[in-house]
mmCIF file of C-alpha atoms in Angstrom:
data_model
loop_
_atom_site.group_PDB
_atom_site.id
_atom_site.type_symbol
_atom_site.label_atom_id
_atom_site.label_comp_id
_atom_site.label_asym_id
_atom_site.label_seq_id
_atom_site.Cartn_x
_atom_site.Cartn_y
_atom_site.Cartn_z
ATOM 1 C CA LEU A 1 9.987 34.968 -29.852
ATOM 2 C CA LEU A 2 10.227 33.932 -33.964
ATOM 3 C CA LEU A 3 7.745 31.569 -33.288
ATOM 4 C CA LYS A 4 5.544 33.901 -32.168
ATOM 5 C CA ILE A 5 5.561 36.280 -34.988
ATOM 6 C CA LEU A 6 4.832 32.887 -37.268
ATOM 7 C CA LEU A 7 2.267 31.915 -35.741
ATOM 8 C CA LEU A 8 0.425 35.583 -35.253
ATOM 9 C CA SER A 9 1.736 36.724 -38.633
ATOM 10 C CA ASN A 10 -0.171 33.321 -39.922
ATOM 11 C CA PHE A 11 -3.224 34.583 -37.965
ATOM 12 C CA VAL A 12 -3.665 38.306 -39.517
ATOM 13 C CA ILE A 13 -2.784 37.033 -43.543
ATOM 14 C CA ALA A 14 -5.696 34.025 -42.653
ATOM 15 C CA GLU A 15 -8.186 34.133 -45.591
ATOM 16 C CA THR A 16 -11.602 35.053 -44.885
ATOM 17 C CA ILE A 17 -14.716 32.673 -45.567
ATOM 18 C CA PRO A 18 -17.344 34.482 -47.151
ATOM 19 C CA THR A 19 -20.563 34.560 -46.445
ATOM 20 C CA LYS A 20 -23.562 33.267 -48.217
ATOM 21 C CA SER A 21 -24.898 36.745 -48.368
ATOM 22 C CA LYS A 22 -22.038 37.892 -50.380
ATOM 23 C CA ILE A 23 -21.977 35.343 -52.520
ATOM 24 C CA LEU A 24 -25.509 35.454 -53.330
ATOM 25 C CA LYS A 25 -25.400 38.893 -53.838
ATOM 26 C CA ASP A 26 -22.255 39.462 -56.542
ATOM 27 C CA ALA A 27 -23.928 35.960 -58.324
ATOM 28 C CA ASN A 28 -27.224 38.633 -58.326
ATOM 29 C CA TYR A 29 -24.802 40.838 -60.120
ATOM 30 C CA CYS A 30 -23.619 38.472 -62.175
ATOM 31 C CA ILE A 31 -26.768 38.422 -63.738
ATOM 32 C CA LYS A 32 -26.233 41.359 -65.451
ATOM 33 C CA ASP A 33 -23.120 41.551 -66.162
ATOM 34 C CA SER A 34 -21.234 37.714 -66.360
ATOM 35 C CA GLN A 35 -18.001 39.066 -67.772
ATOM 36 C CA ALA A 36 -17.756 41.845 -64.799
ATOM 37 C CA GLN A 37 -14.252 41.056 -62.549
ATOM 38 C CA VAL A 38 -16.423 40.533 -59.761
ATOM 39 C CA CYS A 39 -17.859 37.176 -61.184
ATOM 40 C CA LYS A 40 -14.301 35.923 -61.790
ATOM 41 C CA GLU A 41 -13.530 36.818 -58.756
ATOM 42 C CA LEU A 42 -16.732 34.688 -57.296
ATOM 43 C CA VAL A 43 -15.510 31.887 -58.800
ATOM 44 C CA SER A 44 -12.808 31.443 -56.081
ATOM 45 C CA GLU A 45 -15.031 32.849 -53.013
ATOM 46 C CA ILE A 46 -17.566 29.934 -54.052
ATOM 47 C CA GLU A 47 -14.827 27.381 -54.266
ATOM 48 C CA LYS A 48 -13.500 28.221 -50.559
ATOM 49 C CA LEU A 49 -17.098 27.804 -49.035
ATOM 50 C CA GLN A 50 -17.834 24.600 -50.734
ATOM 51 C CA LEU A 51 -14.440 23.463 -49.340
ATOM 52 C CA LEU A 52 -15.976 24.418 -45.677
ATOM 53 C CA VAL A 53 -18.938 22.906 -45.806
ATOM 54 C CA PHE A 54 -17.665 19.882 -47.859
ATOM 55 C CA ASP A 55 -15.325 19.603 -43.832
ATOM 56 C CA GLN A 56 -19.278 19.939 -42.193
ATOM 57 C CA ASN A 57 -20.488 17.003 -44.536
ATOM 58 C CA ARG A 58 -23.390 19.273 -45.906
ATOM 59 C CA PHE A 59 -23.625 18.405 -49.380
ATOM 60 C CA LYS A 60 -26.772 19.244 -50.625
ATOM 61 C CA CYS A 61 -24.532 22.880 -49.795
ATOM 62 C CA GLN A 62 -21.700 21.726 -51.782
ATOM 63 C CA SER A 63 -23.857 20.280 -54.384
ATOM 64 C CA SER A 64 -25.761 23.589 -54.585
ATOM 65 C CA LEU A 65 -22.794 25.821 -54.567
ATOM 66 C CA LEU A 66 -20.777 23.885 -57.123
ATOM 67 C CA GLY A 67 -23.771 23.679 -59.652
ATOM 68 C CA LEU A 68 -23.570 27.702 -58.937
ATOM 69 C CA GLN A 69 -20.186 28.326 -59.498
ATOM 70 C CA SER A 70 -20.334 26.190 -63.112
ATOM 71 C CA ALA A 71 -22.925 28.954 -64.242
ATOM 72 C CA ILE A 72 -20.856 31.528 -63.493
ATOM 73 C CA ILE A 73 -18.022 29.897 -64.999
ATOM 74 C CA GLU A 74 -19.632 29.107 -68.252
ATOM 75 C CA ALA A 75 -21.471 32.677 -68.001
ATOM 76 C CA TYR A 76 -18.249 34.215 -67.808
ATOM 77 C CA PHE A 77 -15.864 31.831 -70.072
ATOM 78 C CA PHE A 78 -18.383 31.571 -73.149
ATOM 79 C CA LYS A 79 -19.802 34.721 -74.066
ATOM 80 C CA ASN A 80 -22.588 34.147 -75.530
ATOM 81 C CA PHE A 81 -24.089 31.453 -73.195
ATOM 82 C CA SER A 82 -26.945 32.761 -70.833
ATOM 83 C CA ASN A 83 -26.771 33.744 -67.598
ATOM 84 C CA GLU A 84 -30.621 32.446 -66.813
ATOM 85 C CA ARG A 85 -28.001 29.138 -65.348
ATOM 86 C CA ILE A 86 -27.070 31.625 -62.464
ATOM 87 C CA SER A 87 -30.864 32.391 -61.520
ATOM 88 C CA PHE A 88 -31.548 29.115 -62.076
ATOM 89 C CA ALA A 89 -28.924 28.036 -59.431
ATOM 90 C CA ILE A 90 -29.313 30.934 -56.839
ATOM 91 C CA PRO A 91 -32.418 29.482 -55.178
ATOM 92 C CA TYR A 92 -30.441 26.010 -54.651
ATOM 93 C CA VAL A 93 -27.539 28.012 -52.408
ATOM 94 C CA VAL A 94 -30.489 29.588 -50.522
ATOM 95 C CA LYS A 95 -32.960 26.851 -49.465
ATOM 96 C CA ASN A 96 -29.686 23.988 -48.864
ATOM 97 C CA CYS A 97 -26.789 26.325 -47.285
#
C-alpha cells in the first residue's frame, strides 16, 4: 500500500514539459519587457524542453532552444542589453522545433 502511494504521488507531482507555443508566446512577451518574472521562469521552461529534445536526438531544435535561452538570459540579467536577439532566435525555434 505504501509503495502504491509513493508511486501515485510521484505521478501527480511530475513536472510538465512546456509546449513550443507556450515558450514562443512567453518569448514574445519578453521582447516587450525582458525584466518580467515570466522571462526568468521561461529560462527554466526552455531548459526542460531542450533536455527532452536532446533525449530525442533533435539537435537542431535543442540548439535553437539554447540560443533563445541565452538571449533571454542576456536580456534579463544585462539590463541594457537589446531584446533584438530574442526576436532573432524565435524563427529558428519555429523552424527547427
